[in-house]
Tab-separated table of C-alpha atoms in Angstrom:
chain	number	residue	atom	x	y	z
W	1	UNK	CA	110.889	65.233	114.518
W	2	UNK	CA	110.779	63.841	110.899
W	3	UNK	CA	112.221	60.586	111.928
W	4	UNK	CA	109.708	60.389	114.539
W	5	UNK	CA	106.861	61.462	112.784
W	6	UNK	CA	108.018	59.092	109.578
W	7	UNK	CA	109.186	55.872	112.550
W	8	UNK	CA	112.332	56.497	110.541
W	9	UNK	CA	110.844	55.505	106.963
W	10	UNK	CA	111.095	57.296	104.190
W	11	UNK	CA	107.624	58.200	102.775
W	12	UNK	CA	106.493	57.319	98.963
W	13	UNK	CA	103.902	57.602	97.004
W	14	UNK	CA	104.374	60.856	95.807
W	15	UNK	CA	101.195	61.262	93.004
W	16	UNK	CA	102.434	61.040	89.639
W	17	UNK	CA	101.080	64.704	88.685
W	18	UNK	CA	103.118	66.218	90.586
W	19	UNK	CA	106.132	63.972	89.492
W	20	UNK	CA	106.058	64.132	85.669
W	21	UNK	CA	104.607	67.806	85.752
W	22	UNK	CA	107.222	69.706	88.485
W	23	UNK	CA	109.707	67.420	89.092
W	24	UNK	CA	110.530	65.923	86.016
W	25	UNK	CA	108.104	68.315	83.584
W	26	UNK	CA	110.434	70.891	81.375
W	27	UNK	CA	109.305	74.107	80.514
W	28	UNK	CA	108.679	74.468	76.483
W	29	UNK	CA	109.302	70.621	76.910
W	30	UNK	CA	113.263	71.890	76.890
W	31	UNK	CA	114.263	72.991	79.698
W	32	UNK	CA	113.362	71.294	83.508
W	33	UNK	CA	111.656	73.260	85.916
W	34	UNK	CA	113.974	72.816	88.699
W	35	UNK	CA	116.503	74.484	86.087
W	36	UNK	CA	114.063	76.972	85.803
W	37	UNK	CA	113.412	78.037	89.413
W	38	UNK	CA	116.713	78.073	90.543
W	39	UNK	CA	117.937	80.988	87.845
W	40	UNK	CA	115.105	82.807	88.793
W	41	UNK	CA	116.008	82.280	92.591
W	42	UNK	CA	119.566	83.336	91.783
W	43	UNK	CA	118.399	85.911	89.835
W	44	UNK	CA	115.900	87.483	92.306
W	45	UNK	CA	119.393	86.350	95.127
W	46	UNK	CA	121.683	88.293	93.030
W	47	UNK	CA	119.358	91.416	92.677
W	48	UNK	CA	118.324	91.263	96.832
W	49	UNK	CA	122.271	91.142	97.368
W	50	UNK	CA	123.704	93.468	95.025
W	51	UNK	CA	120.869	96.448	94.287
W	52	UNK	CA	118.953	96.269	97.175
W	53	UNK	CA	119.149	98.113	100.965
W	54	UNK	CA	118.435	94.514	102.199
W	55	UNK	CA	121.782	93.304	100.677
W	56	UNK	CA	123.711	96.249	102.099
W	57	UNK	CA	122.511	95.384	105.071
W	58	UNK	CA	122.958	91.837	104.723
W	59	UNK	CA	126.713	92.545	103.938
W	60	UNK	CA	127.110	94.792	106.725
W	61	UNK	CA	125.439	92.663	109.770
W	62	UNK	CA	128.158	90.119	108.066
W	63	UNK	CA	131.006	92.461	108.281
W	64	UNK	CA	130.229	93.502	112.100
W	65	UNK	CA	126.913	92.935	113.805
W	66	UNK	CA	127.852	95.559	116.035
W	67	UNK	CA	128.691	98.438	113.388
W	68	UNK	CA	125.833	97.313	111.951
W	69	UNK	CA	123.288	97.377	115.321
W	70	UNK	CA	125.116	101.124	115.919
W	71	UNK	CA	125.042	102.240	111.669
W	72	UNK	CA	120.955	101.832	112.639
W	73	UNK	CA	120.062	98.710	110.806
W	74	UNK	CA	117.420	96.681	113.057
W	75	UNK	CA	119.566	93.493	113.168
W	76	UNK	CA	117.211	91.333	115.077
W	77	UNK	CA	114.287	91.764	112.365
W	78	UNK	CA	116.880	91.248	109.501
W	79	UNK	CA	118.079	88.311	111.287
W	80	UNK	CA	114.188	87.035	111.050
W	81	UNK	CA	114.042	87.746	107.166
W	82	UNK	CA	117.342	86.121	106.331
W	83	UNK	CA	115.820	82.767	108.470
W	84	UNK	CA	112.499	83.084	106.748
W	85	UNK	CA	114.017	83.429	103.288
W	86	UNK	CA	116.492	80.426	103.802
W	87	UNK	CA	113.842	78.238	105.186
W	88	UNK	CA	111.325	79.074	102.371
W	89	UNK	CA	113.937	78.214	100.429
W	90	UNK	CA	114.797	75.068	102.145
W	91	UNK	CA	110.973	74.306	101.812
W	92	UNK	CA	111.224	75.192	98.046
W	93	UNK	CA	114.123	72.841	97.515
W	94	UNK	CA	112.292	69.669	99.605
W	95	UNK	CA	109.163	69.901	97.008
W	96	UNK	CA	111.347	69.711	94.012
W	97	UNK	CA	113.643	66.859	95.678
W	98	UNK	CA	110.184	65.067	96.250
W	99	UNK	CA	109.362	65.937	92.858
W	100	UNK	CA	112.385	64.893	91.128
W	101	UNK	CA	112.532	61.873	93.362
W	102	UNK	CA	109.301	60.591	94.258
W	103	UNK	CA	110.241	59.795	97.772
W	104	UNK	CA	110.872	62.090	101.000
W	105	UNK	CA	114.130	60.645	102.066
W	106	UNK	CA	114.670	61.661	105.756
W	107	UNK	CA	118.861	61.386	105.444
W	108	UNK	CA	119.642	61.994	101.729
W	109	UNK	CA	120.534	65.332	102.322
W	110	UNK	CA	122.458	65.366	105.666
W	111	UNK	CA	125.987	65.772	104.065
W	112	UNK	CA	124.263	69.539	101.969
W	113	UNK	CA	125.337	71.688	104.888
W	114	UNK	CA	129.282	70.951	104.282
W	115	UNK	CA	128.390	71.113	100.177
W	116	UNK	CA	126.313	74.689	100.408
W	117	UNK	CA	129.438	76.331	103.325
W	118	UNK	CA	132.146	74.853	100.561
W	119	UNK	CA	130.373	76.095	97.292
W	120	UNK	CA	129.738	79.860	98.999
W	121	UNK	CA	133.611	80.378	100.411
W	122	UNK	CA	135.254	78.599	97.110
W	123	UNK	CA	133.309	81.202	95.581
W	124	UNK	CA	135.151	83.761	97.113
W	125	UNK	CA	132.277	84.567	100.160
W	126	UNK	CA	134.478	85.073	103.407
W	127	UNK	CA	133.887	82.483	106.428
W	128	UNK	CA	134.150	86.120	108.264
W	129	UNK	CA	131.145	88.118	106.625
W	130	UNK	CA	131.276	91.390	104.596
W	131	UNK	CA	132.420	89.702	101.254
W	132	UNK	CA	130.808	87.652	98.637
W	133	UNK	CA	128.955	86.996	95.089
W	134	UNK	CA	126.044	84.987	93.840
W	135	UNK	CA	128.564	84.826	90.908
W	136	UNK	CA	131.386	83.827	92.947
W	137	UNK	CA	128.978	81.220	94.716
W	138	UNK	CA	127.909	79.851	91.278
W	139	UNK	CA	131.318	78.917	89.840
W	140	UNK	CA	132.307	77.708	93.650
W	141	UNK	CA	128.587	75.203	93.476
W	142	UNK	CA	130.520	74.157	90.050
W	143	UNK	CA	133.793	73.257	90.991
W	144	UNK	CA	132.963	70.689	93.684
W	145	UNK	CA	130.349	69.077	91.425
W	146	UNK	CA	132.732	68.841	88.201
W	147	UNK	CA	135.816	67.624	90.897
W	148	UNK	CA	132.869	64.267	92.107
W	149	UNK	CA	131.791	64.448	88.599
W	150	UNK	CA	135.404	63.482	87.144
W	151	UNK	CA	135.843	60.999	90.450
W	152	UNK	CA	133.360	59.221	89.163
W	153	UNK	CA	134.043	58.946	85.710
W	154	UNK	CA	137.760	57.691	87.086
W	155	UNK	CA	136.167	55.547	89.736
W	156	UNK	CA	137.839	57.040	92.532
W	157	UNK	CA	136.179	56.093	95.837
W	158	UNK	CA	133.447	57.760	97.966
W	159	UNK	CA	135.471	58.582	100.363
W	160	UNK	CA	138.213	60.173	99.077
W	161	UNK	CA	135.937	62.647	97.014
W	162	UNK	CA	135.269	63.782	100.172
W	163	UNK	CA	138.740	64.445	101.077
W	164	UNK	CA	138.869	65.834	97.858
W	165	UNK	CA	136.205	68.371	98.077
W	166	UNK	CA	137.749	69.233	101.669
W	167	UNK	CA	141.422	69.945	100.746
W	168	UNK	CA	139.531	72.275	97.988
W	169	UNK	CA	137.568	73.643	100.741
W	170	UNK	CA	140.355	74.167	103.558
W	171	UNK	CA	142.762	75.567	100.454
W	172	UNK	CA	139.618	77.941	99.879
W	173	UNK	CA	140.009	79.397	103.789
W	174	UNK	CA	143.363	79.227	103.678
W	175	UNK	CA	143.386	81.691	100.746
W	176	UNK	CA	140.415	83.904	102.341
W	177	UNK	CA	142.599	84.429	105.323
W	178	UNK	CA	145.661	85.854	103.530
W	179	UNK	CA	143.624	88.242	101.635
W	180	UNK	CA	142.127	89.169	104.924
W	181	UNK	CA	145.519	89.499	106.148
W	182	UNK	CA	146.957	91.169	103.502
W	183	UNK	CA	144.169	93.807	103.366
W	184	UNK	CA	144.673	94.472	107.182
W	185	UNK	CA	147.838	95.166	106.677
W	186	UNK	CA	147.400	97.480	103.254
């Protein structure tokens, strides 16, 4: 619908307010504010996930939606918040990509899906639910960036930094299902 709406354009223009103060504007003129709101959103993530009823159920409708539908926990209306919150989200990150930007680029960001599932299971979060870390998911957002960030720097190719990033990534299942293996077995 955004390519139709846009005839396939990206849209400009963004007012400079909103450039220089959110997108590029630092807090304390130090430290940017998209810097800013994403500890805070892995902050408030990290408490939600780990301290929180909504994280145990989170967890547990990832484990086994079925245990979970028959352990009580309303799936369907969990299923709703955990939509809402990633497309807020998703909503939050498009203003400070416009912001940062200037521009609303309809196909910069079509390659994010593979980036987000590959930063959450290097990170330790299983492909199969019931396990994971904001913490985990942190250092596994790192590692892919640092691996294009040295490909760069030794002018490696496009391309094969995305083989790269998917040998790390299929290494990363490969790994998650011998310790699920290994702990069926224990």
């Amino acid at each position: 619908m955004a390519s139709v709406w846009t005839d396939g354009q990206n849209v400009q223009n963004v007012p400079l307010p909103f450039q220089t103060g959110f997108g590029l504007g630092k807090l304390f003129g130090v430290v940017p504010w998209p810097i800013v709101i994403a500890a805070v959103v892995t902050a408030v993530s990290w408490v939600l996930l780990a301290k929180t009823r909504f994280g145990l159920h989170t967890y547990a409708m990832g484990a086994n939606l079925e245990a979970a539908r028959r352990a009580g926990i309303d799936v369907g209306r969990h299923m709703v918040l955990l939509y809402a919150g990633m497309g807020a989200l998703c909503g939050l990150v498009a203003i400070i990509d416009v912001g940062r930007f200037g521009t609303a680029s309809i196909t910069s960001h079509s390659g994010d899906g593979l980036a987000a599932i590959a930063a959450v299971v290097i990170g330790g979060t299983s492909l199969f639910g019931g396990r994971g870390r904001i913490s985990g998911t942190i250092v596994g957002a790192l590692i892919p960036a640092v691996l294009q960030s040295g490909f760069v720097i030794m002018d490696v190719q496009p391309f094969w930094q995305n083989v790269a990033v998917g040998v790390v990534l299929l290494v990363a299942v490969y790994v998650d299902q011998v310790k699920i293996r290994a702990q069926t077995r224990a």
